[in-house]
Amino acid sequence: MKDKKFAVIDVETTGGGISDNRLTEICIVLLQGAEILDKYTTLINPEKLIPNYITSLTGIDNELLEDAPKFHEVADEIEEFTRDAVFVAHNVNFDYNVLRNEFKALGRNYSRKKLCTVRLSRKLIPGLFSYSLGKLCSSINIPLTNRHRAEGDTDATVILFQRLLDLDEGGEVLSSFLHPHSKHATLPPHISAEQIDELPETPGIYLFKDKNHAIIYAGKAKNIKKRVWSHFYDKKTKEYQLGQETSYIDFETTGNELLALLLESDYIRKKYPKFNRAQKRPTYTYQIINYRNQRGIIQLAIGRTKQIQDSAATFYNRALAQEMLEKLCETFNLCPKYCTLQSNVSQCSHYRIKNCEGVCDGSEFVEDYNAKVETAITSLKNEKETYVIKEEGRHKDEQAFVLVKEGRYHGYGFVDADVQIQNFEDYEPFLKLQESTFHTHQIISSYLRKKGTENLLRFDNLLLAE
């Protein structure tokens, strides 16, 4: 490593994430091996106002930058100063991407090999409580003055990098990080390559966790390892921030995408991870309810509620509930008036449904009409099927299943291939009970629309023991 050139860099910015971040200051120290060759530092006019919180942190304000050069005026100097050098920084992806975006805005490409002193420190100085620049310097007695200014932070990073070079006597660690096929430089600073290597290339869910092991993101994937890598290649601000706060990655294989979707939904609902979008669900559900009116006639109606209650049928929008009421009215010769399809009329006069047999004008006995209503209600309840969706398991000698009981998601499980399943109750020992929600209903409905009934095993009049 004695003959290799390194450009140790720190930048200060306007804030606002990767994509909307502008440089306010840059410092570059050029090294040949561990020997300092030259230093370059300058303020930069970002051509936008500095937020107050940035001024409080760095001391850089709008007045200080008023006469500073704009980036296009120093771009050639920066490009030439760092040419043929490895780009070194503490949390390198931040500094590198901000600088590269400045060049990109000028229509120019900026590409350098990268080294991250956070990742190198975790490898060569393991076991420290924190690898932030301030705490790391304090732990290993590196002077750090003029904190949160480019030159002060760069000077400290240079000393840190020199010590890392001494610790890596044969240069093997740095060489592995600089290998053209190495993905080390892409990884966020707190995630080890070993964690990524352990990820499976199968369907399932993955969990990004912070330093306290709290879940900050839950995702599902057909290929867990490939999907996790994709987060680190994405240069959007949200993905960058997610990477910065992730210290651990956990996973759970499912063998199939359906279970991955269901488990992802469950984690988001229970844990409210910081970087997941909140699961939006309808404020109300719409249920077909029945009651006896003053004439003793069983009246059907649509009830709106915030809770899923026991009813003849539940829908997640009024239009579907209305459609089902019309279907019942037409199929069982019911009265539109007493199905709440018409109001403020003495006799029904529906524009389309004309097969009322006269309960509204007294020509049909109430008892006969109620019998038809009860038959209609029974038909709805019979449509609440109980079935099992059979899917691929986590390995070739296992089968996964999703159980739907009386039209509602009940849970999932895994069964070894050599286990004999003859009755519905045989699934019970393997079942992991889950809560039925709007989202699980949507996931299973979408699955059935795509797959049809090819993986369904239906059970008639069989109930699973609670």
Tab-separated table of N, CA, C and O in Angstrom, residues 279-370:
chain	number	residue	atom	x	y	z
A	279	GLN	N	-49.600	0.923	7.192
A	279	GLN	CA	-50.618	0.178	6.469
A	279	GLN	C	-51.956	0.903	6.564
A	279	GLN	O	-52.556	0.985	7.630
A	280	LYS	N	-52.386	1.404	5.437
A	280	LYS	CA	-53.659	2.106	5.422
A	280	LYS	C	-54.787	1.098	5.211
A	280	LYS	O	-54.733	0.273	4.324
A	281	ARG	N	-55.780	1.180	6.032
A	281	ARG	CA	-56.920	0.296	5.889
A	281	ARG	C	-58.182	1.153	5.935
A	281	ARG	O	-58.171	2.281	6.446
A	282	PRO	N	-59.261	0.643	5.379
A	282	PRO	CA	-60.501	1.425	5.432
A	282	PRO	C	-60.870	1.762	6.871
A	282	PRO	O	-60.701	0.959	7.787
A	283	THR	N	-61.384	2.978	7.083
A	283	THR	CA	-61.819	3.377	8.420
A	283	THR	C	-62.982	2.523	8.883
A	283	THR	O	-63.103	2.195	10.061
A	284	TYR	N	-63.831	2.137	7.931
A	284	TYR	CA	-65.034	1.368	8.278
A	284	TYR	C	-65.111	0.090	7.453
A	284	TYR	O	-64.554	-0.007	6.360
A	285	THR	N	-65.816	-0.882	7.994
A	285	THR	CA	-66.226	-2.050	7.218
A	285	THR	C	-67.740	-1.986	7.051
A	285	THR	O	-68.440	-1.323	7.824
A	286	TYR	N	-68.232	-2.682	6.064
A	286	TYR	CA	-69.672	-2.672	5.762
A	286	TYR	C	-70.184	-4.103	5.844
A	286	TYR	O	-69.661	-4.999	5.186
A	287	GLN	N	-71.199	-4.295	6.675
A	287	GLN	CA	-71.695	-5.640	6.945
A	287	GLN	C	-73.189	-5.733	6.635
A	287	GLN	O	-73.935	-4.769	6.831
A	288	ILE	N	-73.585	-6.878	6.122
A	288	ILE	CA	-75.014	-7.128	5.901
A	288	ILE	C	-75.598	-7.622	7.214
A	288	ILE	O	-75.210	-8.683	7.721
A	289	ILE	N	-76.480	-6.832	7.768
A	289	ILE	CA	-77.101	-7.153	9.049
A	289	ILE	C	-78.593	-7.389	8.852
A	289	ILE	O	-79.154	-7.080	7.795
A	290	ASN	N	-79.243	-7.950	9.863
A	290	ASN	CA	-80.692	-8.174	9.775
A	290	ASN	C	-81.344	-7.913	11.129
A	290	ASN	O	-80.708	-8.084	12.179
A	291	TYR	N	-82.594	-7.479	11.086
A	291	TYR	CA	-83.361	-7.226	12.301
A	291	TYR	C	-84.844	-7.293	11.943
A	291	TYR	O	-85.230	-7.204	10.771
A	292	ARG	N	-85.679	-7.461	12.945
A	292	ARG	CA	-87.135	-7.493	12.720
A	292	ARG	C	-87.698	-6.089	12.928
A	292	ARG	O	-87.480	-5.465	13.960
A	293	ASN	N	-88.454	-5.626	11.940
A	293	ASN	CA	-89.048	-4.302	12.063
A	293	ASN	C	-90.374	-4.375	12.818
A	293	ASN	O	-90.751	-5.438	13.345
A	294	GLN	N	-91.090	-3.271	12.871
A	294	GLN	CA	-92.330	-3.215	13.652
A	294	GLN	C	-93.398	-4.171	13.128
A	294	GLN	O	-94.275	-4.602	13.883
A	295	ARG	N	-93.371	-4.522	11.863
A	295	ARG	CA	-94.333	-5.469	11.295
A	295	ARG	C	-93.898	-6.921	11.510
A	295	ARG	O	-94.599	-7.843	11.117
A	296	GLY	N	-92.706	-7.100	12.104
A	296	GLY	CA	-92.196	-8.452	12.305
A	296	GLY	C	-91.474	-8.991	11.093
A	296	GLY	O	-91.092	-10.170	11.057
A	297	ILE	N	-91.258	-8.140	10.090
A	297	ILE	CA	-90.549	-8.564	8.877
A	297	ILE	C	-89.043	-8.492	9.126
A	297	ILE	O	-88.533	-7.516	9.687
A	298	ILE	N	-88.319	-9.528	8.695
A	298	ILE	CA	-86.861	-9.510	8.809
A	298	ILE	C	-86.305	-8.581	7.740
A	298	ILE	O	-86.461	-8.823	6.538
A	299	GLN	N	-85.708	-7.503	8.184
A	299	GLN	CA	-85.186	-6.488	7.278
A	299	GLN	C	-83.681	-6.684	7.120
A	299	GLN	O	-82.957	-6.920	8.088
A	300	LEU	N	-83.208	-6.594	5.880
A	300	LEU	CA	-81.776	-6.628	5.602
A	300	LEU	C	-81.274	-5.205	5.386
A	300	LEU	O	-81.987	-4.372	4.811
A	301	ALA	N	-80.068	-4.942	5.855
A	301	ALA	CA	-79.516	-3.595	5.714
A	301	ALA	C	-78.000	-3.670	5.715
A	301	ALA	O	-77.404	-4.711	6.032
A	302	ILE	N	-77.374	-2.553	5.363
A	302	ILE	CA	-75.917	-2.431	5.406
A	302	ILE	C	-75.546	-1.655	6.660
A	302	ILE	O	-76.000	-0.528	6.863
A	303	GLY	N	-74.749	-2.277	7.504
A	303	GLY	CA	-74.290	-1.615	8.724
A	303	GLY	C	-72.842	-1.205	8.586
A	303	GLY	O	-72.010	-1.990	8.115
A	304	ARG	N	-72.529	0.013	8.963
A	304	ARG	CA	-71.147	0.509	8.904
A	304	ARG	C	-70.550	0.458	10.307
A	304	ARG	O	-71.150	0.944	11.267
A	305	THR	N	-69.363	-0.128	10.431
A	305	THR	CA	-68.744	-0.275	11.743
A	305	THR	C	-67.237	-0.191	11.625
A	305	THR	O	-66.662	-0.456	10.565
A	306	LYS	N	-66.573	0.185	12.704
A	306	LYS	CA	-65.113	0.228	12.729
A	306	LYS	C	-64.528	-1.122	13.134
A	306	LYS	O	-63.324	-1.344	13.006
A	307	GLN	N	-65.345	-2.000	13.637
A	307	GLN	CA	-64.892	-3.311	14.086
A	307	GLN	C	-65.549	-4.397	13.248
A	307	GLN	O	-66.710	-4.279	12.856
A	308	ILE	N	-64.790	-5.465	12.969
A	308	ILE	CA	-65.367	-6.610	12.278
A	308	ILE	C	-66.156	-7.420	13.287
A	308	ILE	O	-65.605	-7.969	14.237
A	309	GLN	N	-67.465	-7.454	13.117
A	309	GLN	CA	-68.335	-8.173	14.041
A	309	GLN	C	-68.961	-9.360	13.327
A	309	GLN	O	-68.876	-9.500	12.107
A	310	ASP	N	-69.595	-10.219	14.119
A	310	ASP	CA	-70.265	-11.366	13.536
A	310	ASP	C	-71.482	-10.889	12.759
A	310	ASP	O	-72.356	-10.215	13.292
A	311	SER	N	-71.539	-11.200	11.491
A	311	SER	CA	-72.652	-10.781	10.650
A	311	SER	C	-72.780	-11.765	9.507
A	311	SER	O	-71.961	-12.676	9.355
A	312	ALA	N	-73.809	-11.564	8.693
A	312	ALA	CA	-74.001	-12.474	7.564
A	312	ALA	C	-72.852	-12.364	6.568
A	312	ALA	O	-72.439	-13.350	5.967
A	313	ALA	N	-72.326	-11.161	6.374
A	313	ALA	CA	-71.212	-10.959	5.446
A	313	ALA	C	-70.548	-9.616	5.750
A	313	ALA	O	-71.206	-8.672	6.186
A	314	THR	N	-69.237	-9.532	5.489
A	314	THR	CA	-68.471	-8.312	5.725
A	314	THR	C	-67.770	-7.891	4.440
A	314	THR	O	-67.206	-8.728	3.729
A	315	PHE	N	-67.810	-6.577	4.155
A	315	PHE	CA	-67.179	-6.041	2.951
A	315	PHE	C	-66.356	-4.819	3.342
A	315	PHE	O	-66.619	-4.180	4.348
A	316	TYR	N	-65.374	-4.497	2.477
A	316	TYR	CA	-64.496	-3.375	2.796
A	316	TYR	C	-64.841	-2.105	2.025
A	316	TYR	O	-64.141	-1.115	2.119
A	317	ASN	N	-65.943	-2.135	1.271
A	317	ASN	CA	-66.507	-0.899	0.726
A	317	ASN	C	-68.005	-1.079	0.526
A	317	ASN	O	-68.491	-2.196	0.360
A	318	ARG	N	-68.715	0.032	0.536
A	318	ARG	CA	-70.179	-0.008	0.480
A	318	ARG	C	-70.678	-0.574	-0.844
A	318	ARG	O	-71.700	-1.264	-0.889
A	319	ALA	N	-69.984	-0.290	-1.930
A	319	ALA	CA	-70.450	-0.738	-3.244
A	319	ALA	C	-70.572	-2.263	-3.308
A	319	ALA	O	-71.537	-2.804	-3.854
A	320	LEU	N	-69.582	-2.968	-2.739
A	320	LEU	CA	-69.635	-4.434	-2.747
A	320	LEU	C	-70.783	-4.948	-1.891
A	320	LEU	O	-71.462	-5.922	-2.247
A	321	ALA	N	-71.007	-4.309	-0.748
A	321	ALA	CA	-72.117	-4.713	0.107
A	321	ALA	C	-73.455	-4.476	-0.605
A	321	ALA	O	-74.372	-5.324	-0.553
A	322	GLN	N	-73.583	-3.351	-1.278
A	322	GLN	CA	-74.806	-3.032	-2.027
A	322	GLN	C	-75.033	-4.050	-3.138
A	322	GLN	O	-76.148	-4.509	-3.367
A	323	GLU	N	-73.962	-4.407	-3.814
A	323	GLU	CA	-74.065	-5.391	-4.900
A	323	GLU	C	-74.561	-6.738	-4.378
A	323	GLU	O	-75.401	-7.393	-5.007
A	324	MET	N	-74.067	-7.142	-3.202
A	324	MET	CA	-74.505	-8.416	-2.634
A	324	MET	C	-75.967	-8.354	-2.203
A	324	MET	O	-76.724	-9.322	-2.394
A	325	LEU	N	-76.396	-7.239	-1.634
A	325	LEU	CA	-77.800	-7.103	-1.255
A	325	LEU	C	-78.710	-7.225	-2.474
A	325	LEU	O	-79.756	-7.891	-2.431
A	326	GLU	N	-78.345	-6.593	-3.561
A	326	GLU	CA	-79.143	-6.679	-4.787
A	326	GLU	C	-79.197	-8.113	-5.309
A	326	GLU	O	-80.245	-8.587	-5.773
A	327	LYS	N	-78.061	-8.815	-5.216
A	327	LYS	CA	-78.020	-10.203	-5.664
A	327	LYS	C	-78.951	-11.077	-4.814
A	327	LYS	O	-79.695	-11.921	-5.337
A	328	LEU	N	-78.922	-10.894	-3.492
A	328	LEU	CA	-79.804	-11.668	-2.607
A	328	LEU	C	-81.272	-11.373	-2.904
A	328	LEU	O	-82.116	-12.285	-2.957
A	329	CYS	N	-81.569	-10.100	-3.079
A	329	CYS	CA	-82.948	-9.676	-3.339
A	329	CYS	C	-83.482	-10.330	-4.607
A	329	CYS	O	-84.619	-10.826	-4.648
A	330	GLU	N	-82.629	-10.354	-5.631
A	330	GLU	CA	-83.050	-10.904	-6.914
A	330	GLU	C	-83.126	-12.428	-6.879
A	330	GLU	O	-84.057	-13.035	-7.398
A	331	THR	N	-82.135	-13.060	-6.222
A	331	THR	CA	-82.067	-14.527	-6.207
A	331	THR	C	-83.186	-15.148	-5.389
A	331	THR	O	-83.764	-16.181	-5.780
A	332	PHE	N	-83.551	-14.538	-4.267
A	332	PHE	CA	-84.507	-15.148	-3.340
A	332	PHE	C	-85.878	-14.451	-3.352
A	332	PHE	O	-86.685	-14.658	-2.451
A	333	ASN	N	-86.126	-13.668	-4.384
A	333	ASN	CA	-87.414	-12.990	-4.537
A	333	ASN	C	-87.772	-12.158	-3.296
A	333	ASN	O	-88.898	-12.229	-2.787
A	334	LEU	N	-86.814	-11.381	-2.856
A	334	LEU	CA	-87.047	-10.535	-1.688
A	334	LEU	C	-87.546	-9.160	-2.136
A	334	LEU	O	-87.514	-8.813	-3.319
A	335	CYS	N	-87.959	-8.369	-1.173
A	335	CYS	CA	-88.510	-7.051	-1.461
A	335	CYS	C	-87.420	-5.983	-1.359
A	335	CYS	O	-86.771	-5.874	-0.312
A	336	PRO	N	-87.194	-5.181	-2.416
A	336	PRO	CA	-86.179	-4.125	-2.359
A	336	PRO	C	-86.384	-3.164	-1.190
A	336	PRO	O	-85.414	-2.684	-0.607
A	337	LYS	N	-87.664	-2.909	-0.834
A	337	LYS	CA	-87.940	-2.004	0.279
A	337	LYS	C	-87.370	-2.560	1.576
A	337	LYS	O	-86.746	-1.834	2.366
A	338	TYR	N	-87.573	-3.852	1.810
A	338	TYR	CA	-87.118	-4.467	3.060
A	338	TYR	C	-85.691	-5.012	2.966
A	338	TYR	O	-85.201	-5.635	3.897
A	339	CYS	N	-85.032	-4.743	1.838
A	339	CYS	CA	-83.591	-4.982	1.721
A	339	CYS	C	-82.830	-3.652	1.739
A	339	CYS	O	-81.646	-3.583	1.410
A	340	THR	N	-83.578	-2.593	2.095
A	340	THR	CA	-83.019	-1.235	2.210
A	340	THR	C	-82.437	-0.746	0.892
A	340	THR	O	-81.500	0.049	0.877
A	341	LEU	N	-83.005	-1.238	-0.204
A	341	LEU	CA	-82.590	-0.750	-1.518
A	341	LEU	C	-83.468	0.418	-1.959
A	341	LEU	O	-83.143	1.114	-2.922
A	342	GLN	N	-84.588	0.591	-1.262
A	342	GLN	CA	-85.471	1.739	-1.474
A	342	GLN	C	-85.939	2.240	-0.116
A	342	GLN	O	-86.063	1.465	0.833
A	343	SER	N	-86.219	3.516	-0.041
A	343	SER	CA	-86.718	4.085	1.211
A	343	SER	C	-87.833	5.077	0.900
A	343	SER	O	-87.974	5.560	-0.225
A	344	ASN	N	-88.619	5.350	1.935
A	344	ASN	CA	-89.724	6.315	1.821
A	344	ASN	C	-90.714	5.958	0.710
A	344	ASN	O	-91.208	6.815	-0.018
A	345	VAL	N	-90.975	4.661	0.557
A	345	VAL	CA	-92.000	4.198	-0.389
A	345	VAL	C	-92.922	3.240	0.354
A	345	VAL	O	-92.503	2.495	1.243
A	346	SER	N	-94.204	3.261	-0.003
A	346	SER	CA	-95.150	2.337	0.636
A	346	SER	C	-95.047	0.954	0.024
A	346	SER	O	-95.240	-0.068	0.694
A	347	GLN	N	-94.745	0.884	-1.281
A	347	GLN	CA	-94.558	-0.386	-1.975
A	347	GLN	C	-93.285	-0.276	-2.827
A	347	GLN	O	-92.942	0.803	-3.299
A	348	CYS	N	-92.601	-1.392	-3.001
A	348	CYS	CA	-91.349	-1.354	-3.762
A	348	CYS	C	-91.615	-1.026	-5.227
A	348	CYS	O	-92.659	-1.381	-5.778
A	349	SER	N	-90.663	-0.345	-5.817
A	349	SER	CA	-90.770	-0.010	-7.249
A	349	SER	C	-89.356	0.135	-7.808
A	349	SER	O	-89.008	1.144	-8.417
A	350	HIS	N	-88.546	-0.871	-7.574
A	350	HIS	CA	-87.150	-0.828	-7.975
A	350	HIS	C	-87.045	-0.807	-9.500
A	350	HIS	O	-87.795	-1.488	-10.192
A	351	TYR	N	-86.087	-0.052	-9.992
A	351	TYR	CA	-85.960	0.113	-11.442
A	351	TYR	C	-85.570	-1.183	-12.154
A	351	TYR	O	-85.851	-1.379	-13.334
A	352	ARG	N	-84.906	-2.112	-11.432
A	352	ARG	CA	-84.438	-3.333	-12.075
A	352	ARG	C	-85.005	-4.597	-11.443
A	352	ARG	O	-85.354	-5.560	-12.133
A	353	ILE	N	-85.087	-4.622	-10.111
A	353	ILE	CA	-85.532	-5.832	-9.417
A	353	ILE	C	-87.061	-5.821	-9.329
A	353	ILE	O	-87.654	-5.003	-8.631
A	354	LYS	N	-87.683	-6.755	-10.049
A	354	LYS	CA	-89.146	-6.733	-10.186
A	354	LYS	C	-89.811	-8.002	-9.660
A	354	LYS	O	-91.007	-8.222	-9.915
A	355	ASN	N	-89.062	-8.843	-8.931
A	355	ASN	CA	-89.634	-10.139	-8.556
A	355	ASN	C	-90.087	-10.213	-7.099
A	355	ASN	O	-90.160	-11.296	-6.506
A	356	CYS	N	-90.363	-9.085	-6.475
A	356	CYS	CA	-90.946	-9.089	-5.129
A	356	CYS	C	-92.318	-9.783	-5.186
A	356	CYS	O	-93.116	-9.523	-6.092
A	357	GLU	N	-92.593	-10.646	-4.224
A	357	GLU	CA	-93.840	-11.422	-4.232
A	357	GLU	C	-94.924	-10.810	-3.346
A	357	GLU	O	-95.914	-11.457	-3.020
A	358	GLY	N	-94.755	-9.543	-2.953
A	358	GLY	CA	-95.854	-8.800	-2.370
A	358	GLY	C	-95.887	-8.609	-0.881
A	358	GLY	O	-96.918	-8.191	-0.346
A	359	VAL	N	-94.788	-8.841	-0.176
A	359	VAL	CA	-94.824	-8.623	1.260
A	359	VAL	C	-95.061	-7.143	1.578
A	359	VAL	O	-95.668	-6.799	2.601
A	360	CYS	N	-94.624	-6.257	0.680
A	360	CYS	CA	-94.739	-4.817	0.942
A	360	CYS	C	-96.180	-4.313	0.774
A	360	CYS	O	-96.564	-3.307	1.377
A	361	ASP	N	-97.003	-5.015	-0.036
A	361	ASP	CA	-98.401	-4.588	-0.188
A	361	ASP	C	-99.380	-5.523	0.508
A	361	ASP	O	-100.590	-5.416	0.348
A	362	GLY	N	-98.843	-6.475	1.287
A	362	GLY	CA	-99.680	-7.360	2.084
A	362	GLY	C	-100.160	-8.601	1.368
A	362	GLY	O	-100.886	-9.412	1.957
A	363	SER	N	-99.752	-8.818	0.120
A	363	SER	CA	-100.224	-9.995	-0.622
A	363	SER	C	-99.371	-11.243	-0.349
A	363	SER	O	-99.683	-12.328	-0.820
A	364	GLU	N	-98.284	-11.087	0.399
A	364	GLU	CA	-97.458	-12.237	0.798
A	364	GLU	C	-97.388	-12.266	2.317
A	364	GLU	O	-97.224	-11.234	2.963
A	365	PHE	N	-97.585	-13.459	2.881
A	365	PHE	CA	-97.534	-13.599	4.337
A	365	PHE	C	-96.126	-13.290	4.851
A	365	PHE	O	-95.124	-13.681	4.244
A	366	VAL	N	-96.093	-12.610	6.008
A	366	VAL	CA	-94.812	-12.251	6.622
A	366	VAL	C	-93.997	-13.493	6.926
A	366	VAL	O	-92.765	-13.529	6.709
A	367	GLU	N	-94.670	-14.562	7.417
A	367	GLU	CA	-93.949	-15.785	7.769
A	367	GLU	C	-93.270	-16.392	6.547
A	367	GLU	O	-92.129	-16.877	6.615
A	368	ASP	N	-93.974	-16.367	5.407
A	368	ASP	CA	-93.386	-16.928	4.179
A	368	ASP	C	-92.195	-16.093	3.722
A	368	ASP	O	-91.169	-16.612	3.280
A	369	TYR	N	-92.367	-14.779	3.824
A	369	TYR	CA	-91.279	-13.895	3.404
A	369	TYR	C	-90.060	-14.078	4.311
A	369	TYR	O	-88.923	-14.189	3.828
A	370	ASN	N	-90.272	-14.147	5.612
A	370	ASN	CA	-89.157	-14.311	6.558
A	370	ASN	C	-88.396	-15.606	6.309
A	370	ASN	O	-87.171	-15.666	6.483
